[in-house]
JSON list of C-alpha atoms in Angstrom, two decimals:
[
{"chain": "A", "resi": 271, "resn": "MET", "atom": "CA", "xyz": [2.70, 13.06, -25.73]},
{"chain": "A", "resi": 272, "resn": "LYS", "atom": "CA", "xyz": [1.94, 12.49, -22.10]},
{"chain": "A", "resi": 273, "resn": "ARG", "atom": "CA", "xyz": [0.61, 9.02, -21.38]},
{"chain": "A", "resi": 274, "resn": "LYS", "atom": "CA", "xyz": [-2.21, 8.80, -18.90]},
{"chain": "A", "resi": 275, "resn": "ILE", "atom": "CA", "xyz": [-1.03, 5.51, -17.25]},
{"chain": "A", "resi": 276, "resn": "VAL", "atom": "CA", "xyz": [2.38, 3.83, -17.27]},
{"chain": "A", "resi": 277, "resn": "ILE", "atom": "CA", "xyz": [2.58, 0.68, -15.41]},
{"chain": "A", "resi": 278, "resn": "ILE", "atom": "CA", "xyz": [5.85, -0.61, -14.15]},
{"chain": "A", "resi": 279, "resn": "GLY", "atom": "CA", "xyz": [5.91, -4.46, -14.06]},
{"chain": "A", "resi": 280, "resn": "SER", "atom": "CA", "xyz": [4.72, -7.25, -16.31]},
{"chain": "A", "resi": 281, "resn": "GLY", "atom": "CA", "xyz": [3.47, -9.84, -13.91]},
{"chain": "A", "resi": 282, "resn": "LYS", "atom": "CA", "xyz": [-0.09, -10.89, -12.87]},
{"chain": "A", "resi": 283, "resn": "LEU", "atom": "CA", "xyz": [-0.87, -7.69, -11.11]},
{"chain": "A", "resi": 284, "resn": "ALA", "atom": "CA", "xyz": [0.10, -5.52, -14.20]},
{"chain": "A", "resi": 285, "resn": "THR", "atom": "CA", "xyz": [-1.93, -7.89, -16.51]},
{"chain": "A", "resi": 286, "resn": "ALA", "atom": "CA", "xyz": [-4.96, -7.37, -14.17]},
{"chain": "A", "resi": 287, "resn": "LEU", "atom": "CA", "xyz": [-4.45, -3.66, -14.16]},
{"chain": "A", "resi": 288, "resn": "VAL", "atom": "CA", "xyz": [-4.35, -3.54, -18.03]},
{"chain": "A", "resi": 289, "resn": "SER", "atom": "CA", "xyz": [-7.26, -5.75, -18.45]},
{"chain": "A", "resi": 290, "resn": "GLY", "atom": "CA", "xyz": [-9.33, -3.74, -15.94]},
{"chain": "A", "resi": 291, "resn": "PHE", "atom": "CA", "xyz": [-8.54, -0.38, -17.68]},
{"chain": "A", "resi": 292, "resn": "ILE", "atom": "CA", "xyz": [-9.32, -1.82, -21.22]},
{"chain": "A", "resi": 293, "resn": "HIS", "atom": "CA", "xyz": [-12.50, -3.37, -19.75]},
{"chain": "A", "resi": 294, "resn": "ALA", "atom": "CA", "xyz": [-13.44, 0.14, -18.61]},
{"chain": "A", "resi": 295, "resn": "GLY", "atom": "CA", "xyz": [-13.04, 1.66, -22.03]},
{"chain": "A", "resi": 296, "resn": "ILE", "atom": "CA", "xyz": [-9.72, 3.53, -21.41]},
{"chain": "A", "resi": 297, "resn": "GLU", "atom": "CA", "xyz": [-8.06, 3.95, -24.64]},
{"chain": "A", "resi": 298, "resn": "LYS", "atom": "CA", "xyz": [-5.06, 1.54, -25.21]},
{"chain": "A", "resi": 299, "resn": "GLU", "atom": "CA", "xyz": [-2.93, 4.36, -26.64]},
{"chain": "A", "resi": 300, "resn": "SER", "atom": "CA", "xyz": [-3.02, 6.02, -23.34]},
{"chain": "A", "resi": 301, "resn": "ILE", "atom": "CA", "xyz": [-1.35, 3.01, -21.59]},
{"chain": "A", "resi": 302, "resn": "MET", "atom": "CA", "xyz": [2.06, 1.75, -21.43]},
{"chain": "A", "resi": 303, "resn": "VAL", "atom": "CA", "xyz": [3.78, -1.21, -19.78]},
{"chain": "A", "resi": 304, "resn": "ILE", "atom": "CA", "xyz": [7.37, -1.05, -18.69]},
{"chain": "A", "resi": 305, "resn": "GLY", "atom": "CA", "xyz": [9.16, -4.38, -17.92]},
{"chain": "A", "resi": 306, "resn": "ARG", "atom": "CA", "xyz": [12.31, -6.28, -18.41]},
{"chain": "A", "resi": 307, "resn": "ASP", "atom": "CA", "xyz": [10.95, -9.68, -19.57]},
{"chain": "A", "resi": 308, "resn": "ALA", "atom": "CA", "xyz": [10.62, -9.49, -23.25]},
{"chain": "A", "resi": 309, "resn": "LEU", "atom": "CA", "xyz": [8.32, -12.60, -23.36]},
{"chain": "A", "resi": 310, "resn": "LYS", "atom": "CA", "xyz": [5.90, -11.08, -20.75]},
{"chain": "A", "resi": 311, "resn": "LEU", "atom": "CA", "xyz": [5.96, -7.78, -22.56]},
{"chain": "A", "resi": 312, "resn": "SER", "atom": "CA", "xyz": [4.95, -9.61, -25.84]},
{"chain": "A", "resi": 313, "resn": "ARG", "atom": "CA", "xyz": [1.72, -10.56, -24.25]},
{"chain": "A", "resi": 314, "resn": "PHE", "atom": "CA", "xyz": [0.82, -6.95, -23.67]},
{"chain": "A", "resi": 315, "resn": "ASN", "atom": "CA", "xyz": [1.79, -6.20, -27.27]},
{"chain": "A", "resi": 316, "resn": "THR", "atom": "CA", "xyz": [-0.95, -8.86, -28.42]},
{"chain": "A", "resi": 317, "resn": "MET", "atom": "CA", "xyz": [-3.31, -6.86, -26.42]},
{"chain": "A", "resi": 318, "resn": "GLY", "atom": "CA", "xyz": [-2.70, -3.76, -28.32]},
{"chain": "A", "resi": 319, "resn": "ILE", "atom": "CA", "xyz": [-0.63, -2.00, -25.52]},
{"chain": "A", "resi": 320, "resn": "LYS", "atom": "CA", "xyz": [2.66, -0.27, -26.11]},
{"chain": "A", "resi": 321, "resn": "THR", "atom": "CA", "xyz": [5.66, -1.62, -24.14]},
{"chain": "A", "resi": 322, "resn": "SER", "atom": "CA", "xyz": [9.00, -0.55, -23.26]},
{"chain": "A", "resi": 323, "resn": "SER", "atom": "CA", "xyz": [12.13, -1.70, -21.32]},
{"chain": "A", "resi": 324, "resn": "ALA", "atom": "CA", "xyz": [13.52, 1.89, -20.76]},
{"chain": "A", "resi": 325, "resn": "MET", "atom": "CA", "xyz": [12.69, 3.78, -17.51]},
{"chain": "A", "resi": 326, "resn": "ASN", "atom": "CA", "xyz": [13.11, 7.00, -19.56]},
{"chain": "A", "resi": 327, "resn": "ASP", "atom": "CA", "xyz": [9.70, 6.59, -20.93]},
{"chain": "A", "resi": 328, "resn": "VAL", "atom": "CA", "xyz": [8.22, 7.28, -17.40]},
{"chain": "A", "resi": 329, "resn": "ALA", "atom": "CA", "xyz": [8.97, 11.01, -17.95]},
{"chain": "A", "resi": 330, "resn": "ASP", "atom": "CA", "xyz": [5.95, 11.42, -20.14]},
{"chain": "A", "resi": 331, "resn": "ALA", "atom": "CA", "xyz": [3.55, 9.82, -17.57]},
{"chain": "A", "resi": 332, "resn": "VAL", "atom": "CA", "xyz": [0.74, 11.38, -15.62]},
{"chain": "A", "resi": 333, "resn": "ASN", "atom": "CA", "xyz": [0.15, 8.39, -13.58]},
{"chain": "A", "resi": 334, "resn": "VAL", "atom": "CA", "xyz": [2.94, 5.68, -12.67]},
{"chain": "A", "resi": 335, "resn": "LEU", "atom": "CA", "xyz": [1.60, 2.52, -11.20]},
{"chain": "A", "resi": 336, "resn": "MET", "atom": "CA", "xyz": [4.32, 0.39, -9.69]},
{"chain": "A", "resi": 337, "resn": "ALA", "atom": "CA", "xyz": [3.16, -3.25, -9.86]},
{"chain": "A", "resi": 338, "resn": "VAL", "atom": "CA", "xyz": [6.39, -5.12, -8.97]},
{"chain": "A", "resi": 339, "resn": "THR", "atom": "CA", "xyz": [7.43, -7.63, -6.24]},
{"chain": "A", "resi": 340, "resn": "PRO", "atom": "CA", "xyz": [8.87, -6.28, -3.07]},
{"chain": "A", "resi": 341, "resn": "ALA", "atom": "CA", "xyz": [12.26, -8.05, -3.90]},
{"chain": "A", "resi": 342, "resn": "GLY", "atom": "CA", "xyz": [12.53, -6.05, -7.22]},
{"chain": "A", "resi": 343, "resn": "ALA", "atom": "CA", "xyz": [11.17, -2.81, -5.91]},
{"chain": "A", "resi": 344, "resn": "GLY", "atom": "CA", "xyz": [14.58, -1.44, -4.75]},
{"chain": "A", "resi": 345, "resn": "GLN", "atom": "CA", "xyz": [16.15, -2.06, -8.27]},
{"chain": "A", "resi": 346, "resn": "ILE", "atom": "CA", "xyz": [13.21, -0.27, -9.95]},
{"chain": "A", "resi": 347, "resn": "LEU", "atom": "CA", "xyz": [13.48, 2.76, -7.72]},
{"chain": "A", "resi": 348, "resn": "GLN", "atom": "CA", "xyz": [17.21, 2.99, -8.44]},
{"chain": "A", "resi": 349, "resn": "SER", "atom": "CA", "xyz": [16.40, 2.78, -12.18]},
{"chain": "A", "resi": 350, "resn": "LEU", "atom": "CA", "xyz": [13.88, 5.39, -11.93]},
{"chain": "A", "resi": 351, "resn": "ARG", "atom": "CA", "xyz": [16.19, 7.85, -10.05]},
{"chain": "A", "resi": 352, "resn": "LYS", "atom": "CA", "xyz": [19.02, 7.17, -12.66]},
{"chain": "A", "resi": 353, "resn": "ALA", "atom": "CA", "xyz": [16.49, 7.84, -15.52]},
{"chain": "A", "resi": 354, "resn": "LYS", "atom": "CA", "xyz": [15.55, 11.13, -14.04]},
{"chain": "A", "resi": 355, "resn": "ASP", "atom": "CA", "xyz": [19.29, 12.11, -13.45]},
{"chain": "A", "resi": 356, "resn": "GLU", "atom": "CA", "xyz": [19.99, 11.19, -17.05]},
{"chain": "A", "resi": 357, "resn": "CYS", "atom": "CA", "xyz": [17.13, 12.74, -18.65]},
{"chain": "A", "resi": 358, "resn": "ILE", "atom": "CA", "xyz": [18.41, 16.12, -19.91]},
{"chain": "A", "resi": 359, "resn": "ASN", "atom": "CA", "xyz": [16.86, 16.70, -23.38]},
{"chain": "A", "resi": 360, "resn": "ARG", "atom": "CA", "xyz": [13.30, 16.72, -22.05]},
{"chain": "A", "resi": 361, "resn": "ALA", "atom": "CA", "xyz": [11.49, 17.55, -18.73]},
{"chain": "A", "resi": 362, "resn": "PHE", "atom": "CA", "xyz": [11.15, 14.59, -16.24]},
{"chain": "A", "resi": 363, "resn": "TYR", "atom": "CA", "xyz": [7.86, 15.39, -14.48]},
{"chain": "A", "resi": 364, "resn": "VAL", "atom": "CA", "xyz": [5.73, 12.55, -13.00]},
{"chain": "A", "resi": 365, "resn": "GLU", "atom": "CA", "xyz": [2.36, 13.91, -11.31]},
{"chain": "A", "resi": 366, "resn": "ARG", "atom": "CA", "xyz": [1.38, 10.82, -9.27]},
{"chain": "A", "resi": 367, "resn": "ILE", "atom": "CA", "xyz": [3.08, 7.63, -8.16]},
{"chain": "A", "resi": 368, "resn": "ILE", "atom": "CA", "xyz": [0.80, 4.73, -7.11]},
{"chain": "A", "resi": 369, "resn": "SER", "atom": "CA", "xyz": [2.64, 1.95, -5.45]},
{"chain": "A", "resi": 370, "resn": "PHE", "atom": "CA", "xyz": [1.11, -1.62, -5.26]},
{"chain": "A", "resi": 371, "resn": "VAL", "atom": "CA", "xyz": [4.43, -2.99, -3.55]},
{"chain": "A", "resi": 372, "resn": "SER", "atom": "CA", "xyz": [3.56, -4.39, -0.16]},
{"chain": "A", "resi": 373, "resn": "GLY", "atom": "CA", "xyz": [5.83, -3.44, 2.70]},
{"chain": "A", "resi": 374, "resn": "LEU", "atom": "CA", "xyz": [7.19, -0.43, 0.93]},
{"chain": "A", "resi": 375, "resn": "THR", "atom": "CA", "xyz": [6.29, 2.83, 2.67]},
{"chain": "A", "resi": 376, "resn": "ILE", "atom": "CA", "xyz": [5.85, 6.16, 1.13]},
{"chain": "A", "resi": 377, "resn": "THR", "atom": "CA", "xyz": [8.75, 7.58, 3.17]},
{"chain": "A", "resi": 378, "resn": "GLN", "atom": "CA", "xyz": [11.14, 4.78, 1.68]},
{"chain": "A", "resi": 379, "resn": "ILE", "atom": "CA", "xyz": [10.00, 5.74, -1.80]},
{"chain": "A", "resi": 380, "resn": "ASN", "atom": "CA", "xyz": [10.60, 9.43, -1.19]},
{"chain": "A", "resi": 381, "resn": "LYS", "atom": "CA", "xyz": [14.06, 8.84, -0.08]},
{"chain": "A", "resi": 382, "resn": "SER", "atom": "CA", "xyz": [14.81, 6.59, -3.05]},
{"chain": "A", "resi": 383, "resn": "LEU", "atom": "CA", "xyz": [13.35, 8.59, -5.84]},
{"chain": "A", "resi": 384, "resn": "ARG", "atom": "CA", "xyz": [13.62, 12.15, -4.53]},
{"chain": "A", "resi": 385, "resn": "PHE", "atom": "CA", "xyz": [11.15, 13.48, -7.00]},
{"chain": "A", "resi": 386, "resn": "PRO", "atom": "CA", "xyz": [10.14, 16.95, -5.70]},
{"chain": "A", "resi": 387, "resn": "HIS", "atom": "CA", "xyz": [6.83, 17.15, -7.73]},
{"chain": "A", "resi": 388, "resn": "ALA", "atom": "CA", "xyz": [5.51, 13.77, -7.61]},
{"chain": "A", "resi": 389, "resn": "LYS", "atom": "CA", "xyz": [2.65, 12.81, -5.35]},
{"chain": "A", "resi": 390, "resn": "ILE", "atom": "CA", "xyz": [3.03, 9.38, -3.94]},
{"chain": "A", "resi": 391, "resn": "LEU", "atom": "CA", "xyz": [0.25, 7.17, -2.73]},
{"chain": "A", "resi": 392, "resn": "ARG", "atom": "CA", "xyz": [-0.04, 3.53, -1.79]},
{"chain": "A", "resi": 393, "resn": "ALA", "atom": "CA", "xyz": [-2.72, 0.91, -2.83]},
{"chain": "A", "resi": 394, "resn": "THR", "atom": "CA", "xyz": [-3.63, -2.74, -2.51]},
{"chain": "A", "resi": 395, "resn": "CYS", "atom": "CA", "xyz": [-6.13, -4.64, -4.56]},
{"chain": "A", "resi": 396, "resn": "ASN", "atom": "CA", "xyz": [-7.31, -8.06, -5.50]},
{"chain": "A", "resi": 397, "resn": "THR", "atom": "CA", "xyz": [-7.00, -9.67, -8.96]},
{"chain": "A", "resi": 398, "resn": "ASN", "atom": "CA", "xyz": [-10.83, -8.92, -9.49]},
{"chain": "A", "resi": 399, "resn": "ILE", "atom": "CA", "xyz": [-9.83, -5.58, -10.92]},
{"chain": "A", "resi": 400, "resn": "ALA", "atom": "CA", "xyz": [-9.34, -7.28, -14.23]},
{"chain": "A", "resi": 401, "resn": "PHE", "atom": "CA", "xyz": [-13.28, -7.45, -14.49]},
{"chain": "A", "resi": 402, "resn": "GLY", "atom": "CA", "xyz": [-13.91, -4.07, -12.77]},
{"chain": "A", "resi": 403, "resn": "GLN", "atom": "CA", "xyz": [-15.27, -5.76, -9.71]},
{"chain": "A", "resi": 404, "resn": "GLY", "atom": "CA", "xyz": [-12.18, -5.33, -7.50]},
{"chain": "A", "resi": 405, "resn": "ILE", "atom": "CA", "xyz": [-11.64, -3.82, -4.09]},
{"chain": "A", "resi": 406, "resn": "ILE", "atom": "CA", "xyz": [-8.85, -1.13, -3.88]},
{"chain": "A", "resi": 407, "resn": "CYS", "atom": "CA", "xyz": [-7.54, 0.34, -0.84]},
{"chain": "A", "resi": 408, "resn": "LEU", "atom": "CA", "xyz": [-5.85, 3.71, -1.37]},
{"chain": "A", "resi": 409, "resn": "SER", "atom": "CA", "xyz": [-3.71, 5.13, 1.41]},
{"chain": "A", "resi": 410, "resn": "GLY", "atom": "CA", "xyz": [-1.34, 8.05, 2.02]},
{"chain": "A", "resi": 411, "resn": "VAL", "atom": "CA", "xyz": [-0.64, 11.14, 3.96]},
{"chain": "A", "resi": 412, "resn": "VAL", "atom": "CA", "xyz": [-2.40, 14.40, 2.95]},
{"chain": "A", "resi": 413, "resn": "ASN", "atom": "CA", "xyz": [0.04, 17.20, 3.39]},
{"chain": "A", "resi": 414, "resn": "LYS", "atom": "CA", "xyz": [1.82, 19.90, 1.36]},
{"chain": "A", "resi": 415, "resn": "ASN", "atom": "CA", "xyz": [3.09, 17.24, -1.03]},
{"chain": "A", "resi": 416, "resn": "THR", "atom": "CA", "xyz": [-0.06, 15.18, -1.58]},
{"chain": "A", "resi": 417, "resn": "ASP", "atom": "CA", "xyz": [-3.13, 17.34, -1.28]},
{"chain": "A", "resi": 418, "resn": "GLN", "atom": "CA", "xyz": [-6.77, 16.31, -1.61]},
{"chain": "A", "resi": 419, "resn": "CYS", "atom": "CA", "xyz": [-6.80, 17.09, -5.28]},
{"chain": "A", "resi": 420, "resn": "HIS", "atom": "CA", "xyz": [-4.30, 14.30, -6.19]},
{"chain": "A", "resi": 421, "resn": "VAL", "atom": "CA", "xyz": [-6.11, 11.95, -3.82]},
{"chain": "A", "resi": 422, "resn": "LYS", "atom": "CA", "xyz": [-9.36, 12.53, -5.70]},
{"chain": "A", "resi": 423, "resn": "HIS", "atom": "CA", "xyz": [-7.68, 12.03, -9.15]},
{"chain": "A", "resi": 424, "resn": "ALA", "atom": "CA", "xyz": [-6.20, 8.72, -8.08]},
{"chain": "A", "resi": 425, "resn": "THR", "atom": "CA", "xyz": [-9.60, 7.72, -6.65]},
{"chain": "A", "resi": 426, "resn": "GLN", "atom": "CA", "xyz": [-11.10, 8.41, -9.99]},
{"chain": "A", "resi": 427, "resn": "LEU", "atom": "CA", "xyz": [-8.53, 6.60, -11.90]},
{"chain": "A", "resi": 428, "resn": "LEU", "atom": "CA", "xyz": [-8.79, 3.56, -9.70]},
{"chain": "A", "resi": 429, "resn": "SER", "atom": "CA", "xyz": [-12.59, 3.62, -9.47]},
{"chain": "A", "resi": 430, "resn": "VAL", "atom": "CA", "xyz": [-12.94, 2.12, -12.92]},
{"chain": "A", "resi": 431, "resn": "LEU", "atom": "CA", "xyz": [-11.39, -1.12, -11.55]},
{"chain": "A", "resi": 432, "resn": "GLY", "atom": "CA", "xyz": [-13.84, -1.47, -8.78]},
{"chain": "A", "resi": 433, "resn": "GLU", "atom": "CA", "xyz": [-14.74, -0.08, -5.27]},
{"chain": "A", "resi": 434, "resn": "VAL", "atom": "CA", "xyz": [-12.17, 2.32, -3.86]},
{"chain": "A", "resi": 435, "resn": "VAL", "atom": "CA", "xyz": [-11.67, 2.41, -0.01]},
{"chain": "A", "resi": 436, "resn": "ARG", "atom": "CA", "xyz": [-9.69, 5.56, 1.03]},
{"chain": "A", "resi": 437, "resn": "GLU", "atom": "CA", "xyz": [-7.56, 5.48, 3.98]},
{"chain": "A", "resi": 438, "resn": "TYR", "atom": "CA", "xyz": [-5.23, 8.37, 4.69]},
{"chain": "A", "resi": 439, "resn": "ARG", "atom": "CA", "xyz": [-4.45, 10.68, 7.52]},
{"chain": "A", "resi": 440, "resn": "TRP", "atom": "CA", "xyz": [-3.67, 14.39, 7.91]},
{"chain": "A", "resi": 441, "resn": "ALA", "atom": "CA", "xyz": [-0.22, 15.69, 8.62]},
{"chain": "A", "resi": 442, "resn": "ALA", "atom": "CA", "xyz": [0.73, 19.12, 9.29]},
{"chain": "A", "resi": 443, "resn": "SER", "atom": "CA", "xyz": [4.35, 18.76, 8.09]},
{"chain": "A", "resi": 444, "resn": "ARG", "atom": "CA", "xyz": [6.78, 16.20, 6.95]},
{"chain": "A", "resi": 445, "resn": "ALA", "atom": "CA", "xyz": [8.06, 15.85, 10.43]},
{"chain": "A", "resi": 446, "resn": "ASP", "atom": "CA", "xyz": [4.66, 14.82, 11.78]},
{"chain": "A", "resi": 447, "resn": "HIS", "atom": "CA", "xyz": [4.62, 12.18, 9.11]},
{"chain": "A", "resi": 448, "resn": "ARG", "atom": "CA", "xyz": [7.99, 10.66, 10.18]},
{"chain": "A", "resi": 449, "resn": "ARG", "atom": "CA", "xyz": [7.25, 10.84, 13.81]},
{"chain": "A", "resi": 450, "resn": "PRO", "atom": "CA", "xyz": [6.00, 7.45, 14.97]},
{"chain": "A", "resi": 451, "resn": "TYR", "atom": "CA", "xyz": [3.06, 7.09, 17.21]},
{"chain": "A", "resi": 452, "resn": "ARG", "atom": "CA", "xyz": [3.61, 5.84, 20.58]},
{"chain": "A", "resi": 453, "resn": "HIS", "atom": "CA", "xyz": [1.00, 4.31, 22.74]},
{"chain": "A", "resi": 454, "resn": "PRO", "atom": "CA", "xyz": [0.87, 5.54, 26.40]},
{"chain": "A", "resi": 455, "resn": "PRO", "atom": "CA", "xyz": [2.19, 3.15, 29.08]},
{"chain": "A", "resi": 456, "resn": "TYR", "atom": "CA", "xyz": [-0.07, 0.62, 30.36]},
{"chain": "A", "resi": 457, "resn": "THR", "atom": "CA", "xyz": [-1.14, 1.10, 33.93]},
{"chain": "A", "resi": 458, "resn": "PRO", "atom": "CA", "xyz": [-3.09, -1.72, 35.36]},
{"chain": "A", "resi": 459, "resn": "PRO", "atom": "CA", "xyz": [-6.34, -0.59, 37.10]},
{"chain": "A", "resi": 460, "resn": "SER", "atom": "CA", "xyz": [-6.22, -0.47, 40.82]},
{"chain": "A", "resi": 461, "resn": "ALA", "atom": "CA", "xyz": [-8.87, -2.23, 43.06]},
{"chain": "A", "resi": 462, "resn": "PRO", "atom": "CA", "xyz": [-11.40, 0.00, 44.89]},
{"chain": "A", "resi": 463, "resn": "PRO", "atom": "CA", "xyz": [-10.61, 0.96, 48.47]},
{"chain": "A", "resi": 464, "resn": "VAL", "atom": "CA", "xyz": [-13.79, -0.91, 49.65]},
{"chain": "A", "resi": 465, "resn": "ALA", "atom": "CA", "xyz": [-12.49, -4.29, 48.03]},
{"chain": "A", "resi": 466, "resn": "GLN", "atom": "CA", "xyz": [-9.08, -3.85, 49.37]},
{"chain": "A", "resi": 467, "resn": "ALA", "atom": "CA", "xyz": [-10.43, -3.23, 52.81]},
{"chain": "A", "resi": 468, "resn": "ARG", "atom": "CA", "xyz": [-12.62, -6.44, 52.51]},
{"chain": "A", "resi": 469, "resn": "ARG", "atom": "CA", "xyz": [-9.62, -8.56, 51.52]},
{"chain": "A", "resi": 470, "resn": "ARG", "atom": "CA", "xyz": [-7.62, -7.23, 54.46]},
{"chain": "A", "resi": 471, "resn": "ALA", "atom": "CA", "xyz": [-10.41, -7.51, 57.16]},
{"chain": "A", "resi": 472, "resn": "PRO", "atom": "CA", "xyz": [-9.82, -10.66, 59.47]},
{"chain": "A", "resi": 473, "resn": "GLU", "atom": "CA", "xyz": [-13.51, -11.73, 59.36]},
{"chain": "A", "resi": 474, "resn": "ASN", "atom": "CA", "xyz": [-13.37, -12.22, 55.38]},
{"chain": "A", "resi": 475, "resn": "ARG", "atom": "CA", "xyz": [-10.46, -14.46, 55.52]},
{"chain": "A", "resi": 476, "resn": "PRO", "atom": "CA", "xyz": [-11.18, -18.24, 55.45]},
{"chain": "A", "resi": 477, "resn": "ALA", "atom": "CA", "xyz": [-10.88, -20.18, 58.70]},
{"chain": "A", "resi": 478, "resn": "ALA", "atom": "CA", "xyz": [-7.67, -22.17, 59.16]},
{"chain": "A", "resi": 479, "resn": "ARG", "atom": "CA", "xyz": [-8.33, -25.86, 58.43]},
{"chain": "A", "resi": 480, "resn": "PRO", "atom": "CA", "xyz": [-7.84, -28.11, 61.64]},
{"chain": "A", "resi": 481, "resn": "ARG", "atom": "CA", "xyz": [-4.91, -30.46, 61.39]},
{"chain": "A", "resi": 482, "resn": "ASP", "atom": "CA", "xyz": [-5.70, -34.13, 62.00]}
]
């Protein structure tokens, strides 16, 4: 069974995401929370959400939402890649990964995971998503790996949590995505020739103050 939503993390953001999805009427059977803290996971069990501590369960996910801290994101990415390499008996196919980790770029996620089929997007939000009144900013690069169809599906998924503001740019290739934008060098504006002539004219210079 492919689960619609798998949330990695068990903190406040994960709790707000689960509450928002339940408030929107999404079936609890289609949501799973993966975390390491057994006490925090037990809170989701009381809400009727299935929990797990094994990253192998991500293999059956359509949408993977990373709701972890920046300090623990590196270890989570390593665990995901290890789970993919060890997944032999079943196919490991993740359609979309939406990262809520601040400071973690899409390029860094691609380098760490190396999921050829996953479409990776970034998002930021506030805790009002628990009531369906949040503001979600969805960003990414639209290229051959992340097309408009997946951006549309991610927007529809997150729109039940509040208003979605999309911020993404086009890239013809992966090289264009990696090439940083360089601002042109600053050139100070030069004074008009008339103003320069006036400053140089002797009659425009102030008269010398007589000495006492």
